[in-house]
Short mmCIF file of C-alpha atoms in Angstrom, two decimals:
data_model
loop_
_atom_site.label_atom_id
_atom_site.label_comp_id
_atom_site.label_asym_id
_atom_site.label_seq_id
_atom_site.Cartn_x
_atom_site.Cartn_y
_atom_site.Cartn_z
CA UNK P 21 -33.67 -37.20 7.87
CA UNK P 22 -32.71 -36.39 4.30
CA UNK P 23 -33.98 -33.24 2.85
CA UNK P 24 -35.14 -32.93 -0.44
CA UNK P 25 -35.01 -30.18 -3.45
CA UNK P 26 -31.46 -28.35 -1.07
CA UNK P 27 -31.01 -25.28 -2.86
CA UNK P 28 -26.96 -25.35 -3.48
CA UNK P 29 -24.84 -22.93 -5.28
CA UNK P 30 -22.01 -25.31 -7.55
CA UNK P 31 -18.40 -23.15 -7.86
CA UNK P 32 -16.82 -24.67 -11.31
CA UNK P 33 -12.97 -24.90 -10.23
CA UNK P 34 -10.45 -23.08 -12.90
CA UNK P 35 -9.69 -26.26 -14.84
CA UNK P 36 -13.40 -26.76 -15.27
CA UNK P 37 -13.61 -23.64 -17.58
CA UNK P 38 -12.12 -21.07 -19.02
CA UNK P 39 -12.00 -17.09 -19.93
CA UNK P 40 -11.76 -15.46 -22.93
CA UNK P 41 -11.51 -11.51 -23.07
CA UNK P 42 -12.56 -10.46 -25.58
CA UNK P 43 -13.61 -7.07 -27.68
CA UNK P 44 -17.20 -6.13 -26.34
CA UNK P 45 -19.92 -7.67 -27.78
CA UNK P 46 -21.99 -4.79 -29.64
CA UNK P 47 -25.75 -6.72 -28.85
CA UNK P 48 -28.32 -5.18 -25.78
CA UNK P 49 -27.63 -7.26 -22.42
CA UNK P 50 -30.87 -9.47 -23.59
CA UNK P 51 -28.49 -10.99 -26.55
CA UNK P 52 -25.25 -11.15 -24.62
CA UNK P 53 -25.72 -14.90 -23.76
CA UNK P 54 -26.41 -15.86 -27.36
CA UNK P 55 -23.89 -13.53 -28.82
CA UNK P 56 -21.34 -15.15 -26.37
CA UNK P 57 -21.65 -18.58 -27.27
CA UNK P 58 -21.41 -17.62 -31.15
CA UNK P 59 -18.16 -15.59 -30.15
CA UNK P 60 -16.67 -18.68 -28.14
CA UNK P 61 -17.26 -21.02 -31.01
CA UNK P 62 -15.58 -18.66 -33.25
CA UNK P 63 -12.31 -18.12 -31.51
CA UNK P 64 -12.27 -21.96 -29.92
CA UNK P 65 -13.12 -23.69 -33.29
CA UNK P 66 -16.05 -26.27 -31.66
CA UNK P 67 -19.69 -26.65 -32.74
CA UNK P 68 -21.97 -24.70 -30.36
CA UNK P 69 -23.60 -27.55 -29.26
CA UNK P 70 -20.57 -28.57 -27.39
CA UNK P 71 -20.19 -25.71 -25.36
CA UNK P 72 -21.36 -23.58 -22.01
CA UNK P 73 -20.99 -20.19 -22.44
CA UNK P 74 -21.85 -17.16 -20.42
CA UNK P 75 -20.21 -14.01 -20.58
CA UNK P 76 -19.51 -10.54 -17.97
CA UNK P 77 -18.36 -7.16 -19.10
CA UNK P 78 -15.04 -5.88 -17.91
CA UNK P 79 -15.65 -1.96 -16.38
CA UNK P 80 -13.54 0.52 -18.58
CA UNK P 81 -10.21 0.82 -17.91
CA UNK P 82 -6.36 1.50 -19.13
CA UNK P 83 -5.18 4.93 -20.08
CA UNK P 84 -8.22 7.26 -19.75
CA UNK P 85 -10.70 4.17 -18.97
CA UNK P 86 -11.31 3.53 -22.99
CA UNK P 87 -10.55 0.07 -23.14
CA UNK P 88 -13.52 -2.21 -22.30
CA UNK P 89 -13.57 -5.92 -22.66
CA UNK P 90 -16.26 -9.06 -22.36
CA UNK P 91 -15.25 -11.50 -20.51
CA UNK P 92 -16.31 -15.51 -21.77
CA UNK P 93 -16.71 -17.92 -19.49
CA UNK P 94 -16.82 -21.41 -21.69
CA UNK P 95 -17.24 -25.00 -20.33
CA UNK P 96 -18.33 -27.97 -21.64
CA UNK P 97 -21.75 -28.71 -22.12
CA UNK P 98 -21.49 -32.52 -21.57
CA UNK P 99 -19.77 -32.11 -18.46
CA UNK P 100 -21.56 -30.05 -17.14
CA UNK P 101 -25.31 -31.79 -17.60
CA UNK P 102 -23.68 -34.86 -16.39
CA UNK P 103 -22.44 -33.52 -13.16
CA UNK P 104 -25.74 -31.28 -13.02
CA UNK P 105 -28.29 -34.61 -13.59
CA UNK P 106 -26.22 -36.15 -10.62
CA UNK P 107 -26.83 -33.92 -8.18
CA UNK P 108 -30.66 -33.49 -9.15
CA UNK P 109 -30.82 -37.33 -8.81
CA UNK P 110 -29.51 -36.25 -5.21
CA UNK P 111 -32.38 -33.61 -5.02
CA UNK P 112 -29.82 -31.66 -5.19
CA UNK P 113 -31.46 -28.03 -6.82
CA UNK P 114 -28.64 -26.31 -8.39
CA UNK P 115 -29.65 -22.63 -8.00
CA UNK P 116 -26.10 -21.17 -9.18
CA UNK P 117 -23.44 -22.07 -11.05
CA UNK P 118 -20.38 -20.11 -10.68
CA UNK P 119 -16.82 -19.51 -11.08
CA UNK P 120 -14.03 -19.34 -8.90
CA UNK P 121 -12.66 -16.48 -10.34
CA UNK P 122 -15.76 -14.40 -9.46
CA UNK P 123 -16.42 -15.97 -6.00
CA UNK P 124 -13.60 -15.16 -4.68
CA UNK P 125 -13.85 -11.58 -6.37
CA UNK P 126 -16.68 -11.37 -3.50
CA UNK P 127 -15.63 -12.77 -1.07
CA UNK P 128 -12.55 -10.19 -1.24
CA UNK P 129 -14.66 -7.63 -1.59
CA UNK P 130 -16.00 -8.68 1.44
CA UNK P 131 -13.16 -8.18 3.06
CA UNK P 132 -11.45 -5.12 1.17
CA UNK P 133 -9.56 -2.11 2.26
CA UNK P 134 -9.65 1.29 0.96
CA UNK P 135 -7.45 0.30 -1.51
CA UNK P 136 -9.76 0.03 -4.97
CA UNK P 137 -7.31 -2.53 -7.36
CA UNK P 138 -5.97 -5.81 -5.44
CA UNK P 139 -4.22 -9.01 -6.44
CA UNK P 140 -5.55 -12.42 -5.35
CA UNK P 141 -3.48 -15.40 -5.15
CA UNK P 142 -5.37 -18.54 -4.61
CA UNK P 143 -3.43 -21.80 -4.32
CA UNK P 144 -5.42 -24.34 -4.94
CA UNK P 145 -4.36 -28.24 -4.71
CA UNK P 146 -3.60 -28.87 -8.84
CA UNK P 147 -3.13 -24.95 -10.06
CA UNK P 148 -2.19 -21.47 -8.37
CA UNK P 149 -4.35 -18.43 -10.15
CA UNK P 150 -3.90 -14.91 -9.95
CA UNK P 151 -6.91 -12.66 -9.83
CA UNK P 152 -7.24 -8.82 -10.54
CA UNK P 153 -9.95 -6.46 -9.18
CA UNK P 154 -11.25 -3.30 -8.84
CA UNK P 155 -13.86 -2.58 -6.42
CA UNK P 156 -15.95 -4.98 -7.05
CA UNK P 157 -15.19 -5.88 -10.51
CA UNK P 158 -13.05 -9.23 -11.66
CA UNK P 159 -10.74 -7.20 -14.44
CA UNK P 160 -8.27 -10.21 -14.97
CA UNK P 161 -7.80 -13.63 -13.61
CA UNK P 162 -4.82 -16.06 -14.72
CA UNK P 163 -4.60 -19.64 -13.66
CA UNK P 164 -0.94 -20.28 -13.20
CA UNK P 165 -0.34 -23.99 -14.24
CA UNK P 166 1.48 -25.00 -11.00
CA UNK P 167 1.06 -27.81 -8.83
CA UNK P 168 0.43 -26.16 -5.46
CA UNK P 169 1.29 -29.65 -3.82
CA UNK P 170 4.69 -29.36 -5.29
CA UNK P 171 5.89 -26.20 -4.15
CA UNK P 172 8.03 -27.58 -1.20
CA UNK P 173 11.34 -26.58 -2.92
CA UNK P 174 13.23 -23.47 -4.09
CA UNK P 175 13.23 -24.30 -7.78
CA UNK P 176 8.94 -25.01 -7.39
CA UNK P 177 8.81 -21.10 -5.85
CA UNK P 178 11.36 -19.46 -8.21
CA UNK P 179 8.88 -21.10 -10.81
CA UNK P 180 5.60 -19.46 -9.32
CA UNK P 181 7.43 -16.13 -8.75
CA UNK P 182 8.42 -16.30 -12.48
CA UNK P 183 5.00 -17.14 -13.46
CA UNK P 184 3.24 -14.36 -10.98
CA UNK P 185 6.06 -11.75 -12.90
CA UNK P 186 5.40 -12.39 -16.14
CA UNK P 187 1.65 -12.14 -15.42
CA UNK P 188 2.12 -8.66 -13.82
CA UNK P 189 4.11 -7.78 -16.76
CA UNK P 190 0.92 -8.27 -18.99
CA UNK P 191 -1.55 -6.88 -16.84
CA UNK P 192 0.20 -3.98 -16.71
CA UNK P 193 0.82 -3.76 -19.95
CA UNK P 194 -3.05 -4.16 -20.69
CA UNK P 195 -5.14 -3.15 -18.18
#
């Protein structure tokens, strides 16, 4: 028996979007979505029309906790609709969509120690992506652009351990 209007949560993969820290937005939370998508088209160059955008704050931190960031999440608007007007054809009632980055932010969380920063790697089929977290805040998240299905050789892990350096390098640098 097919059941109709399942609630379902959709998780966008890392190559269906993409993050953009940036200085914090100086609006009241009730203008952060608008003020978002305004910022994205700014610093991507694309009408507004084209574009998802939603946007989370970063908690303070660096030397002394003073630097604070917003974090954009952009997609593509097209996309999107058509993959959402599929699934509602399906009676499929999207109640969430979400990002990797943040989803598995919680489900770490979950599952954390007494340790307050962690790294994530997640290997997924077409990408690897390193994500960086504090309690139970998503500070920094890098997708590496590896193929996971290719790492069956020396060269393919000297490449990811390269990649996973340099990203420590900058995080540590910044955050």
């Amino acid at each position: 028996e097919n059941q109709k209007n399942l609630s379902i949560m959709w998780v966008l993969q890392p190559h269906q979007y993409q993050l953009l820290p940036v200085d914090p937005l100086p609006v009241p939370d009730t203008e952060l979505a608008q003020a978002a998508l305004w910022r994205a088209r700014e610093i991507l160059e694309v009408p507004v029309h084209d574009i998802a955008v939603d946007a989370f704050m970063v908690p303070p931190h660096g030397p002394g906790q003073q630097r604070r960031l917003t974090t954009l999440v952009v997609s593509q608007k097209k996309w999107l609709t058509h993959v959402a007007d599929f699934l509602m054809t399906k009676d499929l009632d999207i109640t969430i969509i979400d990002i990797c980055d943040l989803v598995l932010r919680r489900v770490a969380y979950t599952f954390r120690s007494d340790i307050t920063s962690q790294i994530y790697l997640a290997i997924h089929p077409f990408a690897c992506q390193l994500i960086f977290t504090e309690a139970d805040h998503l500070l920094f998240s890098r997708t590496l652009e590896i193929d996971a299905m290719q790492l069956t050789d020396k060269r393919s892990f000297e490449s990811l351990l390269l990649q996973i350096q340099r990203t420590l390098d900058y995080y540590s640098s910044h955050y």
